[in-house]
PDB file of N, CA and C in Angstrom:
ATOM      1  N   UNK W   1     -72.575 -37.035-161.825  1.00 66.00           N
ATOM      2  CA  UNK W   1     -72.889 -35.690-162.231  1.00 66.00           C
ATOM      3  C   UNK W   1     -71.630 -34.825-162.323  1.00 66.00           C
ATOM      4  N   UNK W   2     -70.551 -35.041-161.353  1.00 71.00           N
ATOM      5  CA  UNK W   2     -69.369 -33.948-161.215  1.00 71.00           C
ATOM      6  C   UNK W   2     -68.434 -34.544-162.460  1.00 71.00           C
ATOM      7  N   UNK W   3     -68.680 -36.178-162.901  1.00 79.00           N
ATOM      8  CA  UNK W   3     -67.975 -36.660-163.992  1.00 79.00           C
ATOM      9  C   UNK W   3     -68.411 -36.013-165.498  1.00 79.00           C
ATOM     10  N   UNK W   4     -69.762 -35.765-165.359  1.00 88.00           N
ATOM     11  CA  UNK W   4     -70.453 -35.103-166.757  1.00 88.00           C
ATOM     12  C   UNK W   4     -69.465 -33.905-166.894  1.00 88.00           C
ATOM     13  N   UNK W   5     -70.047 -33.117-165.746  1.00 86.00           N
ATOM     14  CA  UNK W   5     -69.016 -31.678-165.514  1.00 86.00           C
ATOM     15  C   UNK W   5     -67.762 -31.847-166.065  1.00 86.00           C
ATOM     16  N   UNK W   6     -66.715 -32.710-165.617  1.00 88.00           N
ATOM     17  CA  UNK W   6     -65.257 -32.916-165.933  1.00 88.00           C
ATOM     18  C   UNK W   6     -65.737 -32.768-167.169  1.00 88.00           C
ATOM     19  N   UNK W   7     -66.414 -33.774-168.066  1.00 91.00           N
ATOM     20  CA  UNK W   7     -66.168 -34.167-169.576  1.00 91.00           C
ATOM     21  C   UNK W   7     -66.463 -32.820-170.199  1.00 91.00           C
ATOM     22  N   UNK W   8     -67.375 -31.835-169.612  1.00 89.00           N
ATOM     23  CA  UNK W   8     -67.692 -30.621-170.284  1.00 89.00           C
ATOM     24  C   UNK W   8     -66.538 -29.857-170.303  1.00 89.00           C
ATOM     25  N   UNK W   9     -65.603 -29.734-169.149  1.00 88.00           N
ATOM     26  CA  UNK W   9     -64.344 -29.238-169.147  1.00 88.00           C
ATOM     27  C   UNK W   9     -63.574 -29.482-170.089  1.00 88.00           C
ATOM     28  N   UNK W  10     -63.485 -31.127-170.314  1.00 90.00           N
ATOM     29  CA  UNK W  10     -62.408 -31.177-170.922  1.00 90.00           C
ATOM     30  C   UNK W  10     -62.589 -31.007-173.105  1.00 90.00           C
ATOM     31  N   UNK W  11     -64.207 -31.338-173.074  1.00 92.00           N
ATOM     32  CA  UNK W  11     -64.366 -31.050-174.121  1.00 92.00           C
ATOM     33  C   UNK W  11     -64.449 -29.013-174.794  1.00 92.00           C
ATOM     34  N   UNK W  12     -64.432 -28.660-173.580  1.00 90.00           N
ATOM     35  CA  UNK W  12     -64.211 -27.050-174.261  1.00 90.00           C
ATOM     36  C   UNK W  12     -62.611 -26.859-174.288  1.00 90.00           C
ATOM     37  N   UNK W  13     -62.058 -27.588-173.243  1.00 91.00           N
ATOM     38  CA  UNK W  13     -60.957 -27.193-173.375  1.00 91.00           C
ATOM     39  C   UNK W  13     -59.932 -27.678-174.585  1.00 91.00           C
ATOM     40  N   UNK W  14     -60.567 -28.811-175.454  1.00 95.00           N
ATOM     41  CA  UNK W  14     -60.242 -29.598-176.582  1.00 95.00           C
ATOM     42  C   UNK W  14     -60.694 -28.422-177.314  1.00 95.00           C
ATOM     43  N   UNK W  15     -61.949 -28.234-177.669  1.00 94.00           N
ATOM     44  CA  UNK W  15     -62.190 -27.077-178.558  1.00 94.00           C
ATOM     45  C   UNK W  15     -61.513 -25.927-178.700  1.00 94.00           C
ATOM     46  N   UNK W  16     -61.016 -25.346-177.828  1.00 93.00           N
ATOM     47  CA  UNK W  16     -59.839 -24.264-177.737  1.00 93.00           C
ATOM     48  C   UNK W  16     -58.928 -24.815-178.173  1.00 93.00           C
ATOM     49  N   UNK W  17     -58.226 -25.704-178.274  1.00 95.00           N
ATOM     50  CA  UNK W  17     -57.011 -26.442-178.241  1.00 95.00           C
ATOM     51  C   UNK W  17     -56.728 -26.159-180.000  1.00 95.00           C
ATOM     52  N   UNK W  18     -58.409 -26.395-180.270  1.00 96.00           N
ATOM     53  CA  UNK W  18     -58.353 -27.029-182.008  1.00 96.00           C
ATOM     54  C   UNK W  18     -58.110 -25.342-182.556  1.00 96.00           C
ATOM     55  N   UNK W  19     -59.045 -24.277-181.847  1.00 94.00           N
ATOM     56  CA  UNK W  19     -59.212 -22.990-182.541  1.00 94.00           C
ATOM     57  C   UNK W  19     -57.092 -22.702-181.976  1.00 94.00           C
ATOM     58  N   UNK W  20     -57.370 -22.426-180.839  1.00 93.00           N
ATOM     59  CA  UNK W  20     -55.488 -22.191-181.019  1.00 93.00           C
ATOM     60  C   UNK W  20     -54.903 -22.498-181.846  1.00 93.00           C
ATOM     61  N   UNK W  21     -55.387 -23.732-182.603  1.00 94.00           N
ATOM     62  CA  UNK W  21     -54.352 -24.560-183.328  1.00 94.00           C
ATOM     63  C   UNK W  21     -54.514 -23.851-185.303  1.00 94.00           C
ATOM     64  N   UNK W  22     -55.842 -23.221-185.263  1.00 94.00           N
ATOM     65  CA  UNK W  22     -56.256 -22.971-186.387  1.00 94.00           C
ATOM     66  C   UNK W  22     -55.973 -21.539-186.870  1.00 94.00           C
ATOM     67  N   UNK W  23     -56.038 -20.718-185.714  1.00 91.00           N
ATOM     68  CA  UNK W  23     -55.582 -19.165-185.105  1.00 91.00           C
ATOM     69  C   UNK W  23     -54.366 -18.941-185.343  1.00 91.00           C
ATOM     70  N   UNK W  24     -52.982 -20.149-184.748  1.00 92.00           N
ATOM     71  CA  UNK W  24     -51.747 -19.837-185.263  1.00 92.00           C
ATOM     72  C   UNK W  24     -51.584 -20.268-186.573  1.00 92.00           C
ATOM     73  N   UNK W  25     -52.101 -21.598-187.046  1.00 92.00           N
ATOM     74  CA  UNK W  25     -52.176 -21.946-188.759  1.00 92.00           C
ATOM     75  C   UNK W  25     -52.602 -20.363-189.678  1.00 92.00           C
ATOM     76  N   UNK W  26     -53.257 -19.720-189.001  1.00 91.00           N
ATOM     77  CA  UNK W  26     -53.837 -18.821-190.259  1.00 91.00           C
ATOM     78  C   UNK W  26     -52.819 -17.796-190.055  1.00 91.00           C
ATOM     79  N   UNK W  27     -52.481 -17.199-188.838  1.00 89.00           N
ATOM     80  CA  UNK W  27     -50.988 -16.314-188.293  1.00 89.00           C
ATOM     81  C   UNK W  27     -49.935 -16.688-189.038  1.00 89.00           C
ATOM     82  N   UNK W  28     -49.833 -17.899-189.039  1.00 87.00           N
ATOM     83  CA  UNK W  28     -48.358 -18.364-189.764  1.00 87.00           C
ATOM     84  C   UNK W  28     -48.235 -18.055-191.615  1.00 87.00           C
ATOM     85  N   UNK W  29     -49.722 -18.596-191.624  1.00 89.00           N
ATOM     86  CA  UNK W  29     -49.855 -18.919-193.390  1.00 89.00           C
ATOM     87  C   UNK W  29     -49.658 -17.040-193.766  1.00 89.00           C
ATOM     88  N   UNK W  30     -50.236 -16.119-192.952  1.00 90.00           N
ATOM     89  CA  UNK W  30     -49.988 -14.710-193.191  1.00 90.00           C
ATOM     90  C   UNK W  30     -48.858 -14.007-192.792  1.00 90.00           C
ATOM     91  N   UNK W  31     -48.190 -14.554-191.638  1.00 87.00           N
ATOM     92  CA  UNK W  31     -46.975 -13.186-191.782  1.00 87.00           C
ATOM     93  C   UNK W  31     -45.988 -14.728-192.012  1.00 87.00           C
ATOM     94  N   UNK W  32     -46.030 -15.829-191.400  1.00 79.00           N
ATOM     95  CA  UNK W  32     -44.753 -16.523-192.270  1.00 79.00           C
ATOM     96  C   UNK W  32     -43.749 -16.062-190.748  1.00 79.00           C
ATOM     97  N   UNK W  33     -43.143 -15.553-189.774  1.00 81.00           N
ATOM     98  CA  UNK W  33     -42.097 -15.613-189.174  1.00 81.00           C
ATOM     99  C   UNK W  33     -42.169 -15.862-187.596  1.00 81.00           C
ATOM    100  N   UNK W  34     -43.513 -15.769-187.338  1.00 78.00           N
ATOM    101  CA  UNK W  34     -43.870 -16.695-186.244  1.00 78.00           C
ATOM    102  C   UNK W  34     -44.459 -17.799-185.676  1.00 78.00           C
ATOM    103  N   UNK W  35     -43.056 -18.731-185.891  1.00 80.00           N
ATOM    104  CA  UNK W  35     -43.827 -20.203-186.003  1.00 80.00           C
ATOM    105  C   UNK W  35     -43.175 -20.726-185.276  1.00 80.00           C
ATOM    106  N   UNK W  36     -42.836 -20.396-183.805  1.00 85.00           N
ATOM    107  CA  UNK W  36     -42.057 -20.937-182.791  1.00 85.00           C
ATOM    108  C   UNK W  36     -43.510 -21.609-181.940  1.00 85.00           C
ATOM    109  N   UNK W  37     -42.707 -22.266-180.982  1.00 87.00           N
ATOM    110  CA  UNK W  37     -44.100 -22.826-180.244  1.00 87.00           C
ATOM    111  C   UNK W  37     -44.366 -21.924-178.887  1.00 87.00           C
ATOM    112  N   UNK W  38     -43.670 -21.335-178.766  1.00 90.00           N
ATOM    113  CA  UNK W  38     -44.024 -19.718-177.686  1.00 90.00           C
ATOM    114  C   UNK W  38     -45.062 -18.968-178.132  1.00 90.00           C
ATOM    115  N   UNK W  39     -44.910 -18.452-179.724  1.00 89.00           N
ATOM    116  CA  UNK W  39     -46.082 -17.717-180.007  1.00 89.00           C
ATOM    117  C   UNK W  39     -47.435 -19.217-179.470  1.00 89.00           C
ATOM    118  N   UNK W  40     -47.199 -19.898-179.841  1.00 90.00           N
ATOM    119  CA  UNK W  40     -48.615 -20.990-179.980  1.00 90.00           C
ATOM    120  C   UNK W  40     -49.244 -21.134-178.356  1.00 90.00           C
ATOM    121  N   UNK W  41     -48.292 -21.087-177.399  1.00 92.00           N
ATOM    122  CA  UNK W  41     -48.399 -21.300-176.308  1.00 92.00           C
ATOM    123  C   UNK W  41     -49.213 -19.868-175.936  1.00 92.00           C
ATOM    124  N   UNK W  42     -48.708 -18.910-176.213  1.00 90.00           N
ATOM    125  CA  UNK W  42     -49.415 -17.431-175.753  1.00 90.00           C
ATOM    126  C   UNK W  42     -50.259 -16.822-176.646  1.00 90.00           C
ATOM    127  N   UNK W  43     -50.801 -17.800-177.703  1.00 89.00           N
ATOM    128  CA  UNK W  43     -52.353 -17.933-178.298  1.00 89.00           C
ATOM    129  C   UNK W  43     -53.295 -18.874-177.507  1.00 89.00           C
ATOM    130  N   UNK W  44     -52.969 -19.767-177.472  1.00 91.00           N
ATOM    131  CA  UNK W  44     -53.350 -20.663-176.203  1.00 91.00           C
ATOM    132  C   UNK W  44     -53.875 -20.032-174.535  1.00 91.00           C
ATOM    133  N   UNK W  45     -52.825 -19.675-174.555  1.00 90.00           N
ATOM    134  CA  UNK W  45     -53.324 -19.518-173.055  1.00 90.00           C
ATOM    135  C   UNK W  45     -53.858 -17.695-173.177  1.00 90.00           C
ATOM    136  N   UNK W  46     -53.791 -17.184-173.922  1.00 87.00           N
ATOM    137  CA  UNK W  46     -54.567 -15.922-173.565  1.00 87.00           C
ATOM    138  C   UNK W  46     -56.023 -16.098-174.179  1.00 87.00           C
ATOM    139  N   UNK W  47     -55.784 -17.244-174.867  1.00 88.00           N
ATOM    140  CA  UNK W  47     -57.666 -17.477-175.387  1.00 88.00           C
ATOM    141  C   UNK W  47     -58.128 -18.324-173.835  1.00 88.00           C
ATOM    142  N   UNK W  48     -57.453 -18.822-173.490  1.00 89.00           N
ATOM    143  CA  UNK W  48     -57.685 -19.827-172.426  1.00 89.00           C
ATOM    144  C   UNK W  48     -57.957 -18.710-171.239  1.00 89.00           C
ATOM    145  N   UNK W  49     -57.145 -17.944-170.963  1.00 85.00           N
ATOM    146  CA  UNK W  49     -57.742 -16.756-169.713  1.00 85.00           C
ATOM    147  C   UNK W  49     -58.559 -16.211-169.733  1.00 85.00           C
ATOM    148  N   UNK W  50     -59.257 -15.963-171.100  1.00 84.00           N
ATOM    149  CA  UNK W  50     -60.823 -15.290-171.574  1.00 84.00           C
ATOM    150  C   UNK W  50     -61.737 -16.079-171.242  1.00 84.00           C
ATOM    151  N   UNK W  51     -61.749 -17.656-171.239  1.00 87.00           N
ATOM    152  CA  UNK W  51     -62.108 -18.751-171.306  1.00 87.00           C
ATOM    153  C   UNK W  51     -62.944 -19.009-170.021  1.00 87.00           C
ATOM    154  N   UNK W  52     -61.478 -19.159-169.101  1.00 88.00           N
ATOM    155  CA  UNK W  52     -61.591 -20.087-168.004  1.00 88.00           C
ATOM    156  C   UNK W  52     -63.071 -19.620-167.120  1.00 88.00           C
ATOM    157  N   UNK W  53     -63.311 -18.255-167.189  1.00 87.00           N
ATOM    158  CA  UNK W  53     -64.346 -17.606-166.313  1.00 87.00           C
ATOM    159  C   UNK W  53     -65.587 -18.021-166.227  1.00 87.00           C
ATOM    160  N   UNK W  54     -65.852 -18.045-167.862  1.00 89.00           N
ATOM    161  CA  UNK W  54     -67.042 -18.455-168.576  1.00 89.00           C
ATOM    162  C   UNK W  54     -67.269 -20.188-168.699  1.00 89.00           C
ATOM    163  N   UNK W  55     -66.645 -20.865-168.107  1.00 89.00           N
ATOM    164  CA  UNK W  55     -66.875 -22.198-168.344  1.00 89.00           C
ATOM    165  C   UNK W  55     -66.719 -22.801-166.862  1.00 89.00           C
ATOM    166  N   UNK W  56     -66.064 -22.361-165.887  1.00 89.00           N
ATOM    167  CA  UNK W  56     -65.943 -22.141-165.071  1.00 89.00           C
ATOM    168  C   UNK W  56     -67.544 -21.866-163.903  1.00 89.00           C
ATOM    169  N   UNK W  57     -68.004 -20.862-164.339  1.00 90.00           N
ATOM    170  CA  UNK W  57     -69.097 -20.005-163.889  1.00 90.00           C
ATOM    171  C   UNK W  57     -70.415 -20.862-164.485  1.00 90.00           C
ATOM    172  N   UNK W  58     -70.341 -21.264-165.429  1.00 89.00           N
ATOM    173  CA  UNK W  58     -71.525 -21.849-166.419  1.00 89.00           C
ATOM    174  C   UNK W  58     -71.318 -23.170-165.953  1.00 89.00           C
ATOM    175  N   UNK W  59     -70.380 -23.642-165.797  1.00 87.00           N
ATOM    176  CA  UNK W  59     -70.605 -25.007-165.192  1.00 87.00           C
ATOM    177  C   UNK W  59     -70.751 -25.572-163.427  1.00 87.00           C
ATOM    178  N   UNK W  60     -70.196 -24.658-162.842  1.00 88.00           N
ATOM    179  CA  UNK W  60     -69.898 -25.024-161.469  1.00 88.00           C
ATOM    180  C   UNK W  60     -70.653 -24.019-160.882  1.00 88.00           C
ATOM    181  N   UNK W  61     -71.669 -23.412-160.613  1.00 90.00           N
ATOM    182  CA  UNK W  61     -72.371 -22.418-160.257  1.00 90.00           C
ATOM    183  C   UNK W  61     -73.969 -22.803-160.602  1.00 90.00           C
ATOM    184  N   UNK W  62     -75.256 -22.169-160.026  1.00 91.00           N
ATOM    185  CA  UNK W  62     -75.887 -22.308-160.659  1.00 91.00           C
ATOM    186  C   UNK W  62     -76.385 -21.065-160.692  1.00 91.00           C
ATOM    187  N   UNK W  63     -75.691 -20.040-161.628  1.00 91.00           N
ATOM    188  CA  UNK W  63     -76.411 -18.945-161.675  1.00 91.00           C
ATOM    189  C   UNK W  63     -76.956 -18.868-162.941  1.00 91.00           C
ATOM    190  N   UNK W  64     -77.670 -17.999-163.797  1.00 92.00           N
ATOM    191  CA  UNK W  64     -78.312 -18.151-164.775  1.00 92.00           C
ATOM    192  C   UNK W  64     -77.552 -17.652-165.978  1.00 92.00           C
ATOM    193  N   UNK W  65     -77.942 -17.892-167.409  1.00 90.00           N
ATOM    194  CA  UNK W  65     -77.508 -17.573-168.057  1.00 90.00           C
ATOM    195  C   UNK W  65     -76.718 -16.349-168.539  1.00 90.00           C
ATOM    196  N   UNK W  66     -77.692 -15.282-168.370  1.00 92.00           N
ATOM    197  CA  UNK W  66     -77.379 -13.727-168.490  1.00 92.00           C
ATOM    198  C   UNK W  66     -76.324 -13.914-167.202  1.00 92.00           C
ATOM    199  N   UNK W  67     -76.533 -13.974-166.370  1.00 93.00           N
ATOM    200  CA  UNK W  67     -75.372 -13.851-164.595  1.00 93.00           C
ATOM    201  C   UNK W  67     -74.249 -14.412-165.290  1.00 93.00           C
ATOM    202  N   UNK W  68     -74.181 -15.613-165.962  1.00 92.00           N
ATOM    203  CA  UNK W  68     -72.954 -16.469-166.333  1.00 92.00           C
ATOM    204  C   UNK W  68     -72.139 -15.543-167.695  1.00 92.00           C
ATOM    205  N   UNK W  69     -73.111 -15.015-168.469  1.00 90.00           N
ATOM    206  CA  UNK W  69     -72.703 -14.063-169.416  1.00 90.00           C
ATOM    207  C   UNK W  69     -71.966 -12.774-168.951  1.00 90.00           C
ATOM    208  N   UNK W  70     -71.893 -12.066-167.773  1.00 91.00           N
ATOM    209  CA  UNK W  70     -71.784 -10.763-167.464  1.00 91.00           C
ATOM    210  C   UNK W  70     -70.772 -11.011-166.652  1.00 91.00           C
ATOM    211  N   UNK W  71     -70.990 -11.948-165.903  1.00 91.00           N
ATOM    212  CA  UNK W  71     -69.632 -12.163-164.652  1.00 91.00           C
ATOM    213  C   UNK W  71     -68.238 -12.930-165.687  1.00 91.00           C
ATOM    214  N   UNK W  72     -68.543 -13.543-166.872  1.00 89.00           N
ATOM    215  CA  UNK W  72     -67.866 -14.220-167.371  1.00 89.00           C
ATOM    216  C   UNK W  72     -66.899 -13.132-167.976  1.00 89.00           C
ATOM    217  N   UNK W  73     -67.529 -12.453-168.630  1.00 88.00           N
ATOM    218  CA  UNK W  73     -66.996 -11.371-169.459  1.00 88.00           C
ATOM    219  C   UNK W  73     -66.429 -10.620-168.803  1.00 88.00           C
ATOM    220  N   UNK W  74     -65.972  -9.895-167.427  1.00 88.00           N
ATOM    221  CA  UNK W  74     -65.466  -9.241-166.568  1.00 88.00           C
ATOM    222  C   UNK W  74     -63.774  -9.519-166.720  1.00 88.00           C
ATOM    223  N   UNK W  75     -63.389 -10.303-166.959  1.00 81.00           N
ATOM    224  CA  UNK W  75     -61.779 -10.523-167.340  1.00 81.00           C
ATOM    225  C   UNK W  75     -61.893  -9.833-168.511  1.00 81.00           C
ATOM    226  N   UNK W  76     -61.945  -9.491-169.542  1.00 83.00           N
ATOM    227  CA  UNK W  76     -61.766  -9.326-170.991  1.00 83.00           C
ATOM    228  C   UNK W  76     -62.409  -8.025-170.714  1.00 83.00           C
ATOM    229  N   UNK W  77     -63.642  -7.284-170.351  1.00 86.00           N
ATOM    230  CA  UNK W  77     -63.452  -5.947-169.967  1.00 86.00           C
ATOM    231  C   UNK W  77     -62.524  -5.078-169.154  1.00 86.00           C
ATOM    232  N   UNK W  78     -61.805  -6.128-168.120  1.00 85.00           N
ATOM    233  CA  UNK W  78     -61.016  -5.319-167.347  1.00 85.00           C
ATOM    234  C   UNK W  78     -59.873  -4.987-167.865  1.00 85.00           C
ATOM    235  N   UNK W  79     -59.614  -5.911-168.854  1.00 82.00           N
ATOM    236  CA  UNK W  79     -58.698  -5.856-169.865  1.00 82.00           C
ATOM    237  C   UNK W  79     -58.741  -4.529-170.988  1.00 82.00           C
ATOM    238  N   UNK W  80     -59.744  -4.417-171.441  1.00 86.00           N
ATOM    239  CA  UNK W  80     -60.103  -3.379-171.688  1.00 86.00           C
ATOM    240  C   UNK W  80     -59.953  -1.943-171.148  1.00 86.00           C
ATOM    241  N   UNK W  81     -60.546  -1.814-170.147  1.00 88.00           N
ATOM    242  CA  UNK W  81     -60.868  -0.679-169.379  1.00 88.00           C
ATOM    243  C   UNK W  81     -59.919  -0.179-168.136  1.00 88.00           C
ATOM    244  N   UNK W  82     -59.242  -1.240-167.782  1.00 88.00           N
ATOM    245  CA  UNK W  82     -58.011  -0.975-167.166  1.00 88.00           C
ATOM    246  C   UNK W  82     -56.640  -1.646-167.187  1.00 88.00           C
ATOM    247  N   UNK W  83     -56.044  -1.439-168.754  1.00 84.00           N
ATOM    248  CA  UNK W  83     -54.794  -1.835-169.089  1.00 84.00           C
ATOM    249  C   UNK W  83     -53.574  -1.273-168.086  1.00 84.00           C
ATOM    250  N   UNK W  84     -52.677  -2.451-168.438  1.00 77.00           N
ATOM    251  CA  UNK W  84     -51.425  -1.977-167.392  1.00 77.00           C
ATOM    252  C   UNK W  84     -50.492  -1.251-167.705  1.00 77.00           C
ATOM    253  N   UNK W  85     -50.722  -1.400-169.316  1.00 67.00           N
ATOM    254  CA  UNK W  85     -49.844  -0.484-169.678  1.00 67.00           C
ATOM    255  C   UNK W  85     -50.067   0.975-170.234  1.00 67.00           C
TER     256      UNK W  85
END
């Protein structure tokens, strides 16, 4: 059962992998001057910090859907609502 879990991990985390990968393809094909692998890395991992909560929570928890929806989303509002800068 905790092996199913892993594979769910690792298959969302493949799926991100592919949209990162499609996110900087369409970035690049439009402005053309950021095509280092830094930008790719910090498309990556800031989709990945939105991420981790919600897959995280939905998989290793058993709280319910809506609970997994609201607590998930709490990174990306706080982001919102209390920027650092």
């Amino acid at each position: 059962k905790s092996m199913n879990k892993f594979l769910k991990t690792c298959i969302t985390i493949f799926l991100l992998f592919i949209v990162s990968c499609i996110q900087f393809w369409c970035q690049d094909v439009v402005i053309g001057t950021v095509t280092s692998p830094q930008f790719f890395f910090g498309i990556f991992f800031d989709n990945l910090s939105l991420l981790v909560a919600i897959v995280s929570l939905g998989l290793y928890t058993n709280l319910s859907d809506p609970q997994v929806q609201i607590l998930g989303s709490m990174p990306f509002l706080f982001m919102l609502f209390f920027p650092t800068t």
